[in-house]
Tab-separated table of C-alpha atoms in Angstrom:
chain	number	residue	atom	x	y	z
A	1	ASP	CA	44.214	49.568	-5.790
A	2	TYR	CA	43.458	52.613	-8.090
A	3	PRO	CA	45.028	55.708	-6.746
A	4	GLY	CA	42.744	57.556	-4.383
A	5	ILE	CA	40.092	55.062	-5.257
A	6	LYS	CA	39.220	52.914	-2.416
A	7	GLY	CA	39.007	49.278	-3.977
A	8	SER	CA	38.806	50.162	-7.760
A	9	THR	CA	41.098	49.356	-10.516
A	10	PRO	CA	41.299	51.179	-13.729
A	11	GLN	CA	39.626	48.193	-15.495
A	12	ASN	CA	36.610	48.003	-13.240
A	13	GLN	CA	36.634	51.539	-13.781
A	14	ILE	CA	36.605	51.485	-17.721
A	15	GLU	CA	34.038	48.633	-17.504
A	16	HIS	CA	31.546	51.306	-15.612
A	17	ALA	CA	31.986	53.950	-17.945
A	18	ARG	CA	31.294	51.918	-20.909
A	19	PHE	CA	28.264	50.269	-18.832
A	20	LEU	CA	26.900	53.457	-18.474
A	21	LYS	CA	27.499	54.598	-21.895
A	22	GLU	CA	25.761	51.267	-23.591
A	23	LEU	CA	23.076	51.826	-21.409
A	24	GLY	CA	22.948	55.433	-23.069
A	25	VAL	CA	23.770	57.235	-19.887
A	26	ASN	CA	25.932	60.181	-20.946
A	27	ILE	CA	26.325	61.997	-17.390
A	28	ASN	CA	27.682	60.507	-14.199
A	29	PHE	CA	27.188	62.411	-10.855
A	30	ALA	CA	30.495	61.204	-9.976
A	31	PRO	CA	33.328	61.406	-8.689
A	32	VAL	CA	33.018	62.631	-5.182
A	33	ALA	CA	35.797	64.905	-4.946
A	34	ASP	CA	35.560	65.338	-0.807
A	35	THR	CA	38.726	64.734	1.112
A	36	ALA	CA	37.588	62.712	4.583
A	37	PHE	CA	39.944	65.000	6.684
A	38	GLU	CA	38.300	63.701	9.914
A	39	PRO	CA	37.537	59.748	11.140
A	40	ASP	CA	33.972	60.754	11.830
A	41	SER	CA	33.640	62.734	8.392
A	42	VAL	CA	29.928	62.114	6.468
A	43	MET	CA	32.169	61.424	3.448
A	44	LYS	CA	34.571	58.973	4.961
A	45	ASP	CA	32.612	55.741	3.440
A	46	ARG	CA	32.208	57.982	0.078
A	47	SER	CA	35.585	59.660	-0.070
A	48	ALA	CA	38.513	58.013	-1.908
A	49	GLY	CA	40.686	59.052	1.361
A	50	SER	CA	42.132	61.413	3.657
A	51	LYS	CA	44.649	63.071	1.896
A	52	PRO	CA	43.883	65.796	-0.935
A	53	GLU	CA	46.614	64.991	-3.044
A	54	GLU	CA	45.875	61.118	-3.435
A	55	VAL	CA	42.050	62.217	-3.804
A	56	ALA	CA	43.061	64.466	-6.430
A	57	LYS	CA	44.918	61.898	-8.526
A	58	GLY	CA	42.381	59.451	-8.318
A	59	VAL	CA	39.440	61.892	-8.983
A	60	ALA	CA	41.529	62.949	-12.457
A	61	GLN	CA	41.940	59.652	-13.531
A	62	ILE	CA	38.128	58.738	-13.479
A	63	VAL	CA	37.296	61.796	-15.096
A	64	GLY	CA	39.547	61.011	-17.721
A	65	ILE	CA	38.002	57.267	-18.048
A	66	GLN	CA	35.014	58.737	-18.094
A	67	LYS	CA	35.461	61.010	-21.121
A	68	ASP	CA	37.554	58.578	-22.914
A	69	ASN	CA	34.475	56.525	-22.688
A	70	GLY	CA	31.925	59.426	-23.791
A	71	VAL	CA	30.397	59.834	-20.325
A	72	GLU	CA	30.501	63.168	-18.616
A	73	SER	CA	31.732	63.801	-15.193
A	74	THR	CA	30.425	65.656	-11.940
A	75	LEU	CA	32.444	66.500	-9.714
A	76	LYS	CA	31.081	66.596	-6.218
A	77	HIS	CA	30.215	68.439	-3.337
A	78	PHE	CA	32.118	71.352	-4.442
A	79	PRO	CA	33.654	72.977	-2.117
A	80	GLY	CA	34.328	70.068	-0.457
A	81	HIS	CA	31.947	68.236	2.200
A	82	GLY	CA	34.829	66.167	4.214
A	83	ARG	CA	35.557	67.802	7.351
A	84	THR	CA	32.279	67.483	8.878
A	85	SER	CA	30.322	64.670	10.550
A	86	GLY	CA	26.886	66.898	9.574
A	87	ASP	CA	24.788	65.411	6.883
A	88	SER	CA	23.421	67.648	4.443
A	89	HIS	CA	20.309	65.555	4.021
A	90	GLN	CA	19.585	66.335	7.992
A	91	LEU	CA	21.470	69.869	8.358
A	92	THR	CA	23.238	72.663	7.008
A	93	PRO	CA	26.945	71.604	7.922
A	94	ALA	CA	29.344	74.391	8.714
A	95	ILE	CA	33.111	74.447	7.909
A	96	ASN	CA	34.907	77.056	9.566
A	97	ILE	CA	38.252	77.381	7.372
A	98	SER	CA	39.999	80.302	5.628
A	99	LYS	CA	39.865	80.568	2.017
A	100	SER	CA	43.440	80.158	1.887
A	101	LYS	CA	43.344	76.659	3.698
A	102	TRP	CA	40.446	75.594	1.275
A	103	LEU	CA	42.989	76.524	-1.891
A	104	LYS	CA	45.544	74.573	-0.334
A	105	SER	CA	43.519	71.487	0.773
A	106	ASP	CA	39.733	70.551	-0.069
A	107	TYR	CA	39.798	72.293	-3.463
A	108	LEU	CA	42.906	70.197	-4.990
A	109	PRO	CA	40.670	67.231	-5.896
A	110	PHE	CA	38.224	69.767	-7.652
A	111	LYS	CA	41.155	71.295	-9.448
A	112	SER	CA	42.331	68.191	-10.794
A	113	GLY	CA	39.073	67.084	-11.626
A	114	ILE	CA	38.604	70.356	-13.449
A	115	SER	CA	41.940	70.155	-15.150
A	116	ALA	CA	41.247	66.736	-16.714
A	117	GLY	CA	38.093	68.094	-18.193
A	118	ALA	CA	35.034	67.455	-15.959
A	119	GLU	CA	32.386	68.983	-17.189
A	120	ASN	CA	30.031	69.550	-14.177
A	121	ILE	CA	30.566	70.135	-10.721
A	122	MET	CA	27.703	69.779	-7.845
A	123	THR	CA	27.091	72.115	-5.162
A	124	GLY	CA	27.054	70.950	-1.598
A	125	HIS	CA	24.384	72.433	0.939
A	126	LEU	CA	27.434	73.553	3.381
A	127	ILE	CA	28.476	76.926	4.702
A	128	PHE	CA	31.917	78.264	4.828
A	129	PRO	CA	31.262	81.208	7.086
A	130	LYS	CA	34.879	82.469	6.800
A	131	ILE	CA	34.326	82.965	3.209
A	132	SER	CA	30.695	83.520	2.831
A	133	GLN	CA	27.485	83.675	5.159
A	134	GLU	CA	25.566	82.101	2.769
A	135	ASN	CA	24.688	78.567	1.861
A	136	VAL	CA	27.337	77.421	-1.050
A	137	THR	CA	24.285	76.204	-3.324
A	138	VAL	CA	22.991	79.734	-3.395
A	139	SER	CA	25.901	81.856	-3.101
A	140	ARG	CA	27.258	84.379	-5.592
A	141	THR	CA	30.513	84.529	-3.432
A	142	TRP	CA	30.788	80.830	-4.044
A	143	LEU	CA	29.443	80.292	-7.660
A	144	THR	CA	30.328	83.727	-9.574
A	145	ASP	CA	32.919	85.293	-7.577
A	146	ILE	CA	35.276	82.146	-6.860
A	147	LEU	CA	34.284	79.575	-9.209
A	148	ARG	CA	33.315	81.174	-12.312
A	149	GLY	CA	35.690	84.037	-11.667
A	150	GLU	CA	38.783	82.958	-10.015
A	151	LEU	CA	39.083	79.426	-10.825
A	152	ALA	CA	37.651	80.027	-14.378
A	153	TYR	CA	35.294	77.185	-14.383
A	154	LYS	CA	33.180	77.390	-17.901
A	155	GLY	CA	31.016	73.907	-17.335
A	156	ARG	CA	27.953	73.367	-15.630
A	157	ILE	CA	27.222	73.761	-12.120
A	158	VAL	CA	24.114	71.556	-10.962
A	159	THR	CA	23.148	71.242	-7.310
A	160	ASP	CA	22.277	68.552	-5.202
A	161	ASP	CA	18.988	67.523	-4.404
A	162	LEU	CA	17.003	71.116	-3.413
A	163	LYS	CA	14.915	69.046	-0.940
A	164	MET	CA	17.516	68.546	1.402
A	165	ASP	CA	17.599	69.876	4.852
A	166	GLY	CA	20.814	71.490	4.376
A	167	LEU	CA	19.259	73.973	1.926
A	168	GLN	CA	16.718	76.300	3.066
A	169	LEU	CA	14.774	77.730	-0.446
A	170	PRO	CA	11.376	79.052	-0.285
A	171	GLU	CA	8.222	77.024	-0.592
A	172	LYS	CA	7.502	78.069	-4.190
A	173	LEU	CA	10.655	78.922	-6.131
A	174	GLU	CA	10.412	80.940	-9.422
A	175	CYS	CA	12.788	79.542	-12.071
A	176	GLU	CA	12.939	81.414	-15.301
A	177	GLY	CA	12.447	79.137	-17.933
A	178	SER	CA	11.294	76.075	-15.932
A	179	GLU	CA	8.018	75.166	-14.340
A	180	GLU	CA	9.980	74.144	-11.127
A	181	PRO	CA	12.834	72.635	-10.208
A	182	ILE	CA	13.782	68.803	-10.556
A	183	THR	CA	14.183	67.167	-7.157
A	184	SER	CA	14.102	63.893	-5.941
A	185	GLU	CA	10.295	64.366	-5.343
A	186	SER	CA	9.767	65.337	-9.313
A	187	LYS	CA	7.401	62.819	-10.733
A	188	SER	CA	7.969	61.890	-14.334
A	189	GLU	CA	5.212	61.918	-16.981
């Protein structure tokens, strides 16, 4: 197995990245950078494991392979969805850890992916009440102060689907520079 990525080898990751590039896909909304700390974690079947160091190693290797093959990576679900059994498609999970604990655990795969050159980070619809009372996706603390400020991340920040129940937004969003946000329910013309 490829370190940190269940059932994966370097060769099939290279083939996957080349296949995406041949199709004309230049951004992959992967890898999952969540660590499934608990056996009942909602991420247990999507995460590369339960040890942040192993997940970090696999995330960096996937980012490198995608980059080498001309495909951008997206680390998700920042700042880490692996400590909860709650599914943000249906509710807003709360993860009760301190910032210092987060920096020593959940953050490691994201840090590794950023160091490897990941161009995008996708936010998870989560609340870390010991760090911010706001949902991460709309939290100035998380996005501006921590991610852009303290962690000096310069790439794109994207959000998981805005229509998920884990994020409560006003019925009509005012979006600068766009008619409306793109969601899973958006229609293409």
